[in-house]
Amino acid sequence: MGQPEDGDRHDGDRHDGDRHDGDRHNTVTATTVETVVQAGTIRGGVTGRLYRFTVEMPPVVRRTVVAALVATLFAGGAHAVVTLVLPQFAPIYKTEFLVDLSGAGAAPEDFAASVESLGKALGNSGDDDAVALRGFGGECGAEGNTTQLVDFGKDNRDEIGNAVRAASPSGRATLLRGVVEATADFSEPFSQDAKQVNRIIVVTRNGVDACDDDRGFVEEEMRDRVAAAGLAIEFRFVGYQLDDDHRDNLARLATGADAPEPLLPDSPDELRAALEWVTNVEPVLRSARQVIDVFDPTVADLNEAVRAIVDGRLDVADRTIDDVAPITADAEFENLRSRARTPAAVDLHAKTVQLRDRQGRVIEAARQLLDAARSGTPFGERFEAFQRAAEDYNAQVDAVNEVLAALRATSPGVTR
């Protein structure tokens, strides 16, 4: 099998919403040796004599000492729980939907379309994502013109859907105040940071705030609150049936939040596609990229090792294969599996698992090729076996890239 050409690197398309350099996926001419390290069990210990001491003290002093010890132990245990245990249960994504509940432009059929689209998008969200809901709309300067209706949780999709359906659109479009307060929701006391992404998805029928259009103030408030929380928060904006003035204003707000251009659907079908894209497809593509990224360094090492074998530099091939880490990426694969809620995502997860299996076969074929070369016997048969394994792997690369391309093609394409 020849060396990989530039064309063998499958560069993915770039979408602003996903912000990546493409899923570069190298084909294989070589493979990675799987190194297994078995952990032993330490059975020894240190022994010595145990001495007992008895110290007499008054009951009041004894109770004080015991209380101090208990408080110290409790504080130490609480610190261990906060710093070591709770992060293990942190969500992969934290997503807050900021939904327009104002009466401005709230035709019943348009509001119903928003509710239905949001419900469908939530139904496909990842199992380990924490989701929250905040609404905006009310009187200028009034308390409660933006309210968090549902706090962050992993099993609250039905609660969010019910809250939106029960809402009665009223008041003015307090969009900017909603954005500022949504940012603050991520820094509430005892709130957990996401393992990967914190984000706010704004779904609005208005791009202009009816009370205050001071975008500079809003941008400064967002930056200050995000910085104070020590978080990175991504924004996505979906503006439904906006006129030109509202579109321009929403685009400027998105720019100030370092977000991609807003999606601007005009029909219920476009709205469903837009919400499905930002809620689920973007995270699936991001997760797939994380899975794929673990393969390419191994592929490069394998190609180098096989070139060394063919050139007779067996010591170089031996060191290179020994340095290759085995491909597991269990967390990355599990994340992708948890997002596999649509047929395309299920297919993508299955194909990446098959890719890992085929790379394991390439690894074993390369190892056998090196063993044959070391023995000094002709290794043409082993080289042919390696080529067949590499071709199977490369065919699976193509299959994965086809699914990724199909997913990217579902981009709504309804930006201005």
Coordinates of C-alpha atoms in Angstrom, one line a residue:
M1 CA 0.0 0.0 0.0
G2 CA 1.5 3.4 -1.0
Q3 CA 2.0 6.4 1.2
P4 CA -1.0 8.5 2.0
E5 CA -1.5 11.5 -0.3
D6 CA -2.9 14.8 0.7
G7 CA -6.2 13.6 -0.8
D8 CA -6.3 10.8 1.7
R9 CA -6.8 13.4 4.5
H10 CA -10.5 13.8 4.7
D11 CA -11.0 17.4 5.6
G12 CA -14.5 18.1 6.8
D13 CA -16.5 21.1 5.8
R14 CA -16.5 24.1 8.1
H15 CA -19.6 25.5 9.6
D16 CA -19.5 28.7 11.6
G17 CA -21.7 27.2 14.2
D18 CA -19.3 24.3 14.9
R19 CA -16.1 26.4 14.6
H20 CA -13.5 23.7 13.7
D21 CA -10.8 23.2 11.1
G22 CA -12.5 20.2 9.6
D23 CA -12.4 16.6 10.8
R24 CA -9.0 15.8 9.3
H25 CA -9.0 12.0 9.1
N26 CA -5.7 10.4 7.9
T27 CA -5.8 7.1 6.1
V28 CA -3.5 4.4 7.2
T29 CA -0.4 2.8 5.8
A30 CA 0.6 1.7 9.2
T31 CA -0.9 0.7 12.5
T32 CA -0.5 1.2 16.2
V33 CA 0.8 -1.4 18.5
E34 CA -1.4 -2.0 21.5
T35 CA 0.5 -1.9 24.7
V36 CA -1.1 -3.5 27.7
V37 CA 0.2 -2.6 31.2
Q38 CA -1.1 -4.8 33.9
A39 CA -1.3 -3.2 37.3
G40 CA 0.0 -5.3 40.2
T41 CA -1.4 -5.4 43.7
I42 CA 0.7 -4.1 46.6
R43 CA 0.2 -6.5 49.5
G44 CA 3.0 -5.4 51.9
G45 CA 2.6 -3.0 54.7
V46 CA 4.3 -1.4 57.7
T47 CA 3.7 -2.9 61.1
G48 CA 4.6 -1.7 64.6
R49 CA 3.5 -1.6 68.2
L50 CA 0.4 0.1 69.2
Y51 CA 0.6 2.2 72.4
R52 CA -2.5 3.4 74.3
F53 CA -2.6 6.7 76.2
T54 CA -5.3 7.8 78.5
V55 CA -5.7 11.5 79.1
E56 CA -8.1 12.7 81.8
M57 CA -10.1 15.9 81.0
P58 CA -13.2 17.5 82.4
P59 CA -16.5 16.7 80.6
V60 CA -16.9 20.2 79.2
V61 CA -13.4 20.2 77.7
R62 CA -14.0 16.7 76.3
R63 CA -17.2 17.7 74.6
T64 CA -15.5 20.7 73.1
V65 CA -12.7 18.6 71.8
V66 CA -15.0 16.0 70.3
A67 CA -17.1 18.8 68.6
A68 CA -14.0 20.3 67.2
L69 CA -12.8 16.9 65.8
V70 CA -16.3 16.2 64.3
A71 CA -16.4 19.7 62.7
T72 CA -12.9 19.2 61.3
L73 CA -13.7 15.8 59.9
F74 CA -17.0 17.1 58.4
A75 CA -15.2 20.0 56.8
G76 CA -12.6 17.7 55.3
G77 CA -15.2 15.3 54.0
A78 CA -17.3 18.1 52.5
H79 CA -14.2 19.5 50.8
A80 CA -13.5 16.1 49.4
V81 CA -17.1 15.7 48.1
V82 CA -17.0 19.1 46.5
T83 CA -13.6 18.8 44.9
L84 CA -13.4 15.1 44.0
V85 CA -16.9 13.5 44.0
L86 CA -19.3 16.0 42.6
P87 CA -17.3 16.8 39.4
Q88 CA -17.7 13.2 38.4
F89 CA -21.5 13.8 38.2
A90 CA -21.2 17.1 36.3
P91 CA -23.1 17.3 33.0
I92 CA -21.2 17.2 29.7
Y93 CA -23.2 20.1 28.4
K94 CA -25.2 22.8 30.3
T95 CA -27.7 24.5 28.0
E96 CA -30.1 27.2 28.9
F97 CA -32.9 28.1 26.5
L98 CA -33.8 31.7 26.7
V99 CA -37.3 31.9 25.1
D100 CA -39.3 34.9 24.0
L101 CA -42.5 35.0 26.1
S102 CA -43.3 38.6 25.3
G103 CA -46.6 39.6 23.7
A104 CA -44.8 41.5 20.9
G105 CA -45.5 39.8 17.6
A106 CA -46.9 36.8 19.5
A107 CA -49.4 35.4 17.0
P108 CA -50.9 32.2 18.5
E109 CA -49.8 30.0 15.6
D110 CA -46.2 31.4 15.7
F111 CA -45.9 30.8 19.5
A112 CA -47.3 27.3 19.0
A113 CA -44.7 26.6 16.4
S114 CA -41.9 27.7 18.7
V115 CA -43.3 25.5 21.5
E116 CA -43.5 22.4 19.3
S117 CA -40.1 22.9 17.7
L118 CA -38.4 23.3 21.1
G119 CA -40.1 20.2 22.5
K120 CA -38.9 18.1 19.5
A121 CA -35.3 19.4 19.8
L122 CA -35.2 18.7 23.6
G123 CA -36.4 15.1 22.9
N124 CA -33.2 14.5 21.0
S125 CA -30.7 16.1 23.4
G126 CA -27.9 14.2 25.1
D127 CA -28.6 12.0 28.1
D128 CA -25.9 13.6 30.2
D129 CA -26.8 17.2 29.3
A130 CA -28.2 19.5 31.9
V131 CA -30.9 21.8 30.5
A132 CA -32.7 24.9 31.9
L133 CA -35.4 27.3 30.7
R134 CA -35.6 31.1 31.1
G135 CA -38.2 33.3 29.6
F136 CA -38.2 37.0 28.9
G137 CA -41.0 39.4 28.4
G138 CA -42.7 41.9 30.8
E139 CA -42.9 45.5 31.7
C140 CA -39.8 47.7 31.4
G141 CA -37.9 47.9 34.8
A142 CA -40.3 45.5 36.5
E143 CA -39.2 42.7 38.7
G144 CA -39.7 39.4 36.9
N145 CA -39.5 40.7 33.3
T146 CA -37.2 37.8 32.8
T147 CA -37.5 34.6 34.9
Q148 CA -35.8 31.3 35.1
L149 CA -38.8 28.9 34.8
V150 CA -36.9 25.6 35.1
D151 CA -33.5 25.2 36.8
F152 CA -30.7 23.0 35.3
G153 CA -31.3 19.3 35.4
K154 CA -30.7 16.1 33.4
D155 CA -34.2 14.7 33.6
N156 CA -36.4 17.8 33.2
R157 CA -37.3 17.8 29.5
D158 CA -40.9 17.2 30.2
E159 CA -40.9 19.9 32.9
I160 CA -39.5 22.4 30.4
G161 CA -42.0 21.5 27.7
N162 CA -44.8 21.9 30.2
A163 CA -43.5 25.3 31.4
V164 CA -43.4 26.6 27.8
R165 CA -46.8 25.3 26.9
A166 CA -48.3 26.8 30.0
A167 CA -46.8 30.3 29.4
S168 CA -49.0 33.1 28.2
P169 CA -47.1 35.6 26.0
S170 CA -47.4 39.1 27.5
G171 CA -45.5 42.3 28.1
R172 CA -42.7 43.8 26.1
A173 CA -39.6 42.2 24.6
T174 CA -37.0 42.5 27.4
L175 CA -34.4 40.6 25.3
L176 CA -31.3 42.3 26.6
R177 CA -32.2 41.8 30.3
G178 CA -33.0 38.2 29.5
V179 CA -29.5 37.7 28.0
V180 CA -27.8 39.3 31.0
E181 CA -29.7 37.2 33.5
A182 CA -29.3 34.0 31.6
T183 CA -25.5 34.5 31.7
A184 CA -25.8 34.9 35.5
D185 CA -27.7 31.6 35.9
F186 CA -24.4 29.8 35.2
S187 CA -22.7 31.2 38.3
E188 CA -25.4 30.5 40.9
P189 CA -24.1 29.1 44.2
F190 CA -23.3 25.4 44.1
S191 CA -24.0 25.2 40.4
Q192 CA -21.8 22.7 38.5
D193 CA -19.8 23.7 35.5
A194 CA -20.2 21.6 32.4
K195 CA -17.4 19.1 31.6
Q196 CA -17.3 20.4 28.0
V197 CA -19.7 23.2 27.0
N198 CA -21.8 25.9 28.7
R199 CA -24.2 27.5 26.3
I200 CA -27.2 29.7 26.0
I201 CA -29.6 29.2 23.1
V202 CA -31.8 32.3 22.5
V203 CA -35.1 31.7 20.7
T204 CA -36.8 35.0 19.9
R205 CA -39.5 36.6 17.8
N206 CA -37.8 40.0 18.4
G207 CA -34.3 41.2 17.7
V208 CA -34.8 44.6 19.3
D209 CA -35.3 45.2 23.0
A210 CA -38.4 47.2 23.6
C211 CA -37.0 48.8 26.8
D212 CA -33.3 49.4 26.3
D213 CA -31.1 49.1 23.2
D214 CA -27.8 49.7 25.0
R215 CA -26.0 46.7 23.5
G216 CA -22.7 48.0 24.8
F217 CA -24.0 47.8 28.3
V218 CA -25.2 44.2 27.7
E219 CA -21.9 43.1 26.2
E220 CA -20.0 44.5 29.2
E221 CA -22.4 42.9 31.6
M222 CA -22.1 39.5 29.9
R223 CA -18.3 39.7 29.9
D224 CA -18.2 40.7 33.5
R225 CA -20.5 38.0 34.7
V226 CA -18.8 35.3 32.6
A227 CA -15.4 36.4 33.9
A228 CA -16.6 36.4 37.5
A229 CA -17.9 32.9 37.2
G230 CA -14.7 31.7 35.5
L231 CA -16.7 30.1 32.7
A232 CA -16.7 30.0 28.9
I233 CA -20.3 30.3 27.6
E234 CA -21.2 29.9 24.0
F235 CA -24.3 31.7 22.6
R236 CA -26.5 30.6 19.7
F237 CA -29.3 32.9 18.4
V238 CA -32.4 31.8 16.6
G239 CA -34.7 34.6 15.4
Y240 CA -38.1 33.5 14.1
Q241 CA -39.8 35.6 11.4
L242 CA -37.9 38.8 12.0
D243 CA -38.0 41.8 9.7
D244 CA -34.8 43.5 8.5
D245 CA -34.3 45.9 11.4
H246 CA -34.7 43.1 14.0
R247 CA -32.4 40.8 12.0
D248 CA -29.7 43.5 11.9
N249 CA -30.0 44.1 15.6
L250 CA -29.9 40.4 16.5
A251 CA -26.8 40.0 14.3
R252 CA -25.0 42.8 16.2
L253 CA -26.0 41.2 19.5
A254 CA -24.6 37.8 18.3
T255 CA -21.3 39.5 17.3
G256 CA -21.0 41.1 20.7
A257 CA -21.4 37.7 22.3
D258 CA -18.8 36.1 20.0
A259 CA -21.5 33.9 18.5
P260 CA -22.1 32.7 15.0
E261 CA -24.5 34.5 12.8
P262 CA -28.1 34.0 14.0
L263 CA -30.3 31.5 12.3
L264 CA -33.3 33.2 10.9
P265 CA -36.1 30.8 10.1
D266 CA -39.3 32.0 8.5
S267 CA -41.5 28.9 8.5
P268 CA -42.3 26.3 11.2
D269 CA -40.2 23.7 9.3
E270 CA -37.2 26.0 9.1
L271 CA -37.6 26.7 12.8
R272 CA -37.7 23.0 13.7
A273 CA -34.5 22.5 11.6
A274 CA -32.8 25.5 13.2
L275 CA -33.5 24.3 16.8
E276 CA -32.5 20.7 16.0
W277 CA -29.2 22.0 14.5
V278 CA -28.2 24.1 17.5
T279 CA -29.5 21.8 20.1
N280 CA -28.3 18.4 18.9
V281 CA -26.5 18.3 15.5
E282 CA -23.8 20.7 16.5
P283 CA -23.0 18.7 19.7
V284 CA -23.0 15.5 17.7
L285 CA -20.5 16.9 15.2
R286 CA -18.3 18.2 18.1
S287 CA -18.4 14.8 19.8
A288 CA -17.6 13.0 16.6
R289 CA -14.6 15.3 16.1
Q290 CA -13.3 14.4 19.5
V291 CA -13.6 10.7 18.7
I292 CA -11.9 11.1 15.3
D293 CA -9.1 13.2 16.7
V294 CA -7.8 10.3 18.7
F295 CA -7.1 8.3 15.6
D296 CA -4.9 10.6 13.5
P297 CA -1.8 10.7 15.8
T298 CA -1.8 6.9 15.9
V299 CA -2.2 6.7 12.1
A300 CA 0.8 9.0 11.6
D301 CA 2.9 6.8 13.9
L302 CA 1.8 3.6 12.1
N303 CA 2.7 5.0 8.7
E304 CA 6.2 5.9 10.1
A305 CA 6.6 2.4 11.5
V306 CA 5.7 0.6 8.3
R307 CA 8.0 2.9 6.3
A308 CA 10.8 2.0 8.7
I309 CA 10.1 -1.8 8.3
V310 CA 10.2 -1.6 4.5
D311 CA 13.4 0.4 4.7
G312 CA 15.0 -2.1 7.0
R313 CA 15.2 0.2 10.0
L314 CA 13.7 -2.3 12.4
D315 CA 14.9 -0.6 15.5
V316 CA 13.1 2.6 14.5
A317 CA 9.9 0.6 13.7
D318 CA 10.2 -1.2 17.0
R319 CA 10.5 2.1 19.0
T320 CA 7.7 3.7 17.1
I321 CA 5.2 0.9 17.6
D322 CA 6.1 0.6 21.2
D323 CA 5.4 4.4 21.7
V324 CA 1.9 4.1 20.2
A325 CA -0.8 4.3 22.8
P326 CA -3.7 1.9 22.4
I327 CA -7.0 3.5 21.1
T328 CA -9.7 3.4 23.7
A329 CA -11.2 6.8 24.1
D330 CA -14.0 5.3 26.2
A331 CA -15.3 8.7 27.4
E332 CA -15.4 10.2 23.9
F333 CA -17.2 7.1 22.5
E334 CA -19.7 7.1 25.4
N335 CA -20.4 10.8 24.9
L336 CA -21.1 10.2 21.2
R337 CA -23.3 7.2 22.1
S338 CA -25.3 9.2 24.5
R339 CA -26.1 11.7 21.7
A340 CA -27.1 9.0 19.2
R341 CA -30.8 9.8 19.3
T342 CA -31.5 10.2 15.6
P343 CA -30.8 7.6 12.8
A344 CA -27.9 9.6 11.4
A345 CA -26.2 9.9 14.9
V346 CA -26.8 6.2 15.6
D347 CA -25.2 5.3 12.3
L348 CA -22.2 7.7 13.0
H349 CA -21.6 6.1 16.4
A350 CA -21.7 2.6 15.0
K351 CA -19.3 3.5 12.2
T352 CA -16.8 5.1 14.6
V353 CA -16.9 1.9 16.8
Q354 CA -16.2 -0.2 13.7
L355 CA -13.4 2.2 12.8
R356 CA -11.7 1.6 16.2
D357 CA -12.1 -2.2 15.6
R358 CA -10.5 -2.0 12.2
Q359 CA -7.7 0.1 13.5
G360 CA -7.0 -2.6 16.0
R361 CA -6.7 -5.1 13.2
V362 CA -4.3 -2.8 11.4
I363 CA -2.2 -2.6 14.6
E364 CA -2.0 -6.4 14.9
A365 CA -1.1 -6.7 11.2
A366 CA 1.8 -4.2 11.6
R367 CA 3.0 -6.0 14.7
Q368 CA 3.1 -9.3 12.8
L369 CA 4.8 -7.6 9.9
L370 CA 7.6 -6.4 12.2
D371 CA 7.9 -9.9 13.7
A372 CA 8.3 -11.4 10.2
A373 CA 10.9 -8.8 9.3
R374 CA 12.9 -9.5 12.5
S375 CA 13.0 -13.2 11.7
G376 CA 14.8 -12.5 8.5
T377 CA 12.4 -14.4 6.3
P378 CA 10.5 -12.9 3.4
F379 CA 7.6 -10.9 4.7
G380 CA 5.6 -10.4 1.5
E381 CA 2.6 -12.4 2.8
R382 CA 2.6 -10.4 6.0
F383 CA 2.8 -7.1 4.1
E384 CA -0.1 -8.1 1.9
A385 CA -2.1 -8.9 5.1
F386 CA -1.2 -5.5 6.4
Q387 CA -2.3 -3.8 3.2
R388 CA -5.7 -5.6 3.3
A389 CA -6.2 -4.4 6.9
A390 CA -5.2 -0.9 6.0
E391 CA -7.6 -0.8 3.0
D392 CA -10.5 -2.0 5.2
Y393 CA -9.6 0.8 7.7
N394 CA -9.5 3.4 4.9
A395 CA -12.8 2.3 3.6
Q396 CA -14.3 2.8 7.0
V397 CA -12.7 6.3 7.1
D398 CA -14.6 7.1 3.9
A399 CA -17.9 5.7 5.4
V400 CA -17.5 7.9 8.5
N401 CA -16.8 11.0 6.5
E402 CA -19.9 10.3 4.4
V403 CA -22.1 10.3 7.5
L404 CA -20.4 13.5 8.7
A405 CA -20.9 15.2 5.4
A406 CA -24.6 14.2 5.4
L407 CA -25.0 15.6 9.0
R408 CA -23.4 18.9 8.0
A409 CA -25.7 19.1 5.0
T410 CA -28.6 19.3 7.5
S411 CA -27.4 22.8 8.4
P412 CA -30.4 25.1 8.2
G413 CA -28.6 27.6 6.0
V414 CA -31.1 30.3 7.1
T415 CA -28.7 32.9 8.2
R416 CA -29.0 36.4 6.8

